Structures are given as C-alpha cells and as structure tokens.
XYZ file of C-alpha atoms in Angstrom:
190
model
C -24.047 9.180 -0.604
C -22.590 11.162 2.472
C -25.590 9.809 4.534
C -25.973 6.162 3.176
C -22.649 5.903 3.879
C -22.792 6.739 7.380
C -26.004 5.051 8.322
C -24.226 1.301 7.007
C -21.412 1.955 8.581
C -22.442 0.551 11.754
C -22.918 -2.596 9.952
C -19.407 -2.839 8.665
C -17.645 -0.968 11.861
C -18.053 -2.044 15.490
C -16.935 1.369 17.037
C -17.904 4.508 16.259
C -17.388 6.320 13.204
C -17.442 9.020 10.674
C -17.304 10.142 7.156
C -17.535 13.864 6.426
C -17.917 13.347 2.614
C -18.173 10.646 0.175
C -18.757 11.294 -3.775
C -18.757 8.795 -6.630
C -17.527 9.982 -10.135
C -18.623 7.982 -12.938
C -20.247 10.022 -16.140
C -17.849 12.511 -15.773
C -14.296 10.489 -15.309
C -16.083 7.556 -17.682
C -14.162 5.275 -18.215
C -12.957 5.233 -14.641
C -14.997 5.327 -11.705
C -13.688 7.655 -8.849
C -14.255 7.953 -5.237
C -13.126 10.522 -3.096
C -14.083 10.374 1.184
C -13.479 13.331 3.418
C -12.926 12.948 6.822
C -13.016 9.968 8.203
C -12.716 8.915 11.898
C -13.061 5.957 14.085
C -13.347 6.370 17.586
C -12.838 3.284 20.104
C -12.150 4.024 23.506
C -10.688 2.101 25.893
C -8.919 2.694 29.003
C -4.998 3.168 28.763
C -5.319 4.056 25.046
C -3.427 6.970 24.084
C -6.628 8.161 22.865
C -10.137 8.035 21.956
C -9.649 8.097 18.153
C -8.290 5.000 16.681
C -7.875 6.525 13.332
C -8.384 10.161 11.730
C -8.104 10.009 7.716
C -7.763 13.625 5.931
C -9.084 12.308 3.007
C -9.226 8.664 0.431
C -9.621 8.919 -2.849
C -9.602 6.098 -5.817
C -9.849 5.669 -9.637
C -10.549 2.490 -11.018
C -10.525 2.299 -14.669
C -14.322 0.216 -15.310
C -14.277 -0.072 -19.266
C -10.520 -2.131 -18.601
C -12.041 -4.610 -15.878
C -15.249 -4.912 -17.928
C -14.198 -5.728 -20.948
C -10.686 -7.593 -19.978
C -11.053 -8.313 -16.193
C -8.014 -6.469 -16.134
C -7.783 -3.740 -12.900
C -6.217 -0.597 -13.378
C -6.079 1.461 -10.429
C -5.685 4.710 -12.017
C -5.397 6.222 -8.460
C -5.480 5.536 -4.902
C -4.610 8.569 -2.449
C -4.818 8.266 1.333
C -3.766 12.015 3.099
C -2.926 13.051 6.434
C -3.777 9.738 8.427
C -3.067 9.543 12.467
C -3.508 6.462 13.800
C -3.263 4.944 17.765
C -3.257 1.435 17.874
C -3.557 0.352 21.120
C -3.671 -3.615 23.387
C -3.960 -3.559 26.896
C -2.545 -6.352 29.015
C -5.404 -8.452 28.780
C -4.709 -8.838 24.859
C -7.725 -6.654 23.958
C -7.278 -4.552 21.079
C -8.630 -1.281 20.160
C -8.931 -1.730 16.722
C -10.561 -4.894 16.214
C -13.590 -3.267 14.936
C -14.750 -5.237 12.106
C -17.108 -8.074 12.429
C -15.731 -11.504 12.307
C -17.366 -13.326 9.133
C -19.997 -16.022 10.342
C -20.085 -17.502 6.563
C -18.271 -20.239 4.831
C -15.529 -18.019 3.551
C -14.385 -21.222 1.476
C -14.659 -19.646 -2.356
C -16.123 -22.517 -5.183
C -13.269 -21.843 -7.231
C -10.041 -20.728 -6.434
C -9.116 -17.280 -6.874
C -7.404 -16.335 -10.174
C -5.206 -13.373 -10.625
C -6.225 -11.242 -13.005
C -3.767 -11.056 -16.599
C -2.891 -7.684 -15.052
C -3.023 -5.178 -12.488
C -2.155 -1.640 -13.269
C -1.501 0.620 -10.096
C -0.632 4.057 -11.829
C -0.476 5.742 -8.832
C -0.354 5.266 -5.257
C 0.040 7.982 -2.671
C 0.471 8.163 1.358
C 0.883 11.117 2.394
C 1.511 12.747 5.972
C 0.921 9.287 7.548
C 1.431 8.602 11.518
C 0.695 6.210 13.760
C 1.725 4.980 17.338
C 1.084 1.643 18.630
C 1.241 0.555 22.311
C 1.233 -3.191 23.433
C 0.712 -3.943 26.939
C 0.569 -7.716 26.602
C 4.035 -7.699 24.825
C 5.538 -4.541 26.833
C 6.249 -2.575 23.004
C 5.151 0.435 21.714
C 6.343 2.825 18.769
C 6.030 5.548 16.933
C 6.112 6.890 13.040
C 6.511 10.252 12.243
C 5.377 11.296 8.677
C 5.337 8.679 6.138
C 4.724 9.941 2.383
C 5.144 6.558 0.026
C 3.955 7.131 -3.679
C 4.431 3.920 -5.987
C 3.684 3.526 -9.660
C 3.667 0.207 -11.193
C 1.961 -2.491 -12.564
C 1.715 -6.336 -11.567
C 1.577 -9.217 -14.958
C 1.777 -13.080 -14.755
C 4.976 -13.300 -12.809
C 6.411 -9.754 -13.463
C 6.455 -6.899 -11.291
C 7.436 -3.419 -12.721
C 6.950 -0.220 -10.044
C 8.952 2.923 -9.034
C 8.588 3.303 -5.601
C 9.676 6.625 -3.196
C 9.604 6.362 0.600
C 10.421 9.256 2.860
C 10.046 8.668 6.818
C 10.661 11.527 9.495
C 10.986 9.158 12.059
C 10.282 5.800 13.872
C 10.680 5.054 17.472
C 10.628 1.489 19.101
C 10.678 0.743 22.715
C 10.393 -3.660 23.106
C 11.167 -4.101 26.900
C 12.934 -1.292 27.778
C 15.161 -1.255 24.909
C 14.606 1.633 22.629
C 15.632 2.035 18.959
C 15.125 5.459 17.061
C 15.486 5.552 13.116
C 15.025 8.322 10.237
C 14.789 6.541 6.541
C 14.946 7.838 3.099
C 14.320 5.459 0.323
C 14.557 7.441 -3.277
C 15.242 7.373 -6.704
C-alpha cells in the first residue's frame, strides 16, 4: 500500500512528498477499518521560507467503525491520532504561499442534493500530540509560533446536540503582527 500510496500522491499533492508507511486493518479490527501512516513529509521550497519542509507528520492513524456507517450511515470514528507534527507555513510578499499544494478542483463541485448530516457522529477519540508549527506572512508583516500542542477530545455529535470532553495543553505561542509581539502559555483541563 506503502508504494501505491506514494506513486498517487503526485496526483493529489503539488510539491513533493512522502509516506514512510501506510497499512490498512480491516479482517483483523472488523468491524472497524484502521489506518495507520508513518512518516509523512511535504517538502515545498521557496525562497525566504524558514525551510524546505512544509510539514513533517510522526505518524496518522484512524479507526472508523464500517458495520455502524453500513448498516445506519452513522460514523463512528473510533480513533483518529496525529503525533509529533512540525509544520512551517510560509507567504512571501508577493502573496504566494508555500502550502498551497493541492490542486484546485476543475469540476462542478455543486452536489445534486444537499448534504445531510448523518443521525450521528461518534468521535471516541481524538489525539494531537507534540504538535508545532510557525507561520510567517510577508504580505501582512505577521508571523508566529506554537510550541507543543497535545489536544485529545472525546465526544459525539446528534441532531442538534453536542456532547465531548475536551483537554488542551499548549507550551507556548508567540505572535509578532507589525512589530508588536504577544507571547502566551495555555492550559485548558478538566
């Protein structure tokens, strides 16, 4: 899957990029469906970017419970885990951006029938972990930093009710807009 993976990327990714590993569970996690990607990287580079890699991803892995959406149209995200991310998101002055790397949709995007949300979404568990990013914006003189975002949320979304636990740590997040700079630490917990 590895290999598939990484040969269609190119249609689904305008820069370059990367995935280590990719496995799909199915027979052995039935009924959910399960897929776990090591390693993934996008490299874009362009000229005043902090660097070369837009995005490094430790690892991605989801569970999707398939019997549920089958046989109710029900999703139940039984996991989604995204691990040790750094991300540079960089625009230079001219308003070009770094990473605008998918391809823009040629097709009549306008859907037959509206879109209906399903009876109910399940998300049993989400998890960021070790998550960082800066951003730099020439065009709009900004940049900033976070240091270290870990979010896990579990919860689950009916016709107009929304029931989740949600726990946010942040080391840190730095802002510079013009000259003025802001620095903040949050802690969001039960």
């Amino acid at each position: 899957l590895t290999s598939i993976v990484n040969k269609l990327s190119d249609k689904f990714i305008l820069c370059e990029s990367n995935f280590d590993d990719v496995d799909l569970t199915l027979f052995k996690t039935f009924p959910y469906v399960g897929l776990e990607v090591q390693g993934v990287s996008l490299v874009n580079p362009m000229e005043g970017a902090v660097s070369d890699t837009l995005a490094r991803i430790g690892s991605v892995g989801v569970g999707i419970n398939l019997r549920e959406y089958l046989k109710n149209k029900n999703i139940e995200v039984t996991k989604l885990v995204v691990d040790d991310v750094a991300a540079n998101l960089y625009t230079n002055k001219e308003g070009k951006s770094n990473y605008d790397v998918f391809p823009s949709s040629d097709e009549d995007t306008t859907a037959s029938e509206p879109f209906e949300m399903p009876e109910l979404v399940s998300l049993k568990s989400i998890k960021i972990k070790k998550f960082g990013a800066s951003y730099l914006n020439e065009a709009l003189n900004t940049s900033a930093t976070l240091g270290n975002l870990n979010l896990a949320v579990d919860g689950k979304y009916e016709t107009n009710n929304i029931d989740a636990k949600v726990r946010l740590d942040i080391d840190s997040v730095a802002m510079l807009v013009d000259g003025d700079s802001s620095n903040m630490n949050a802690s969001l917990k039960d």
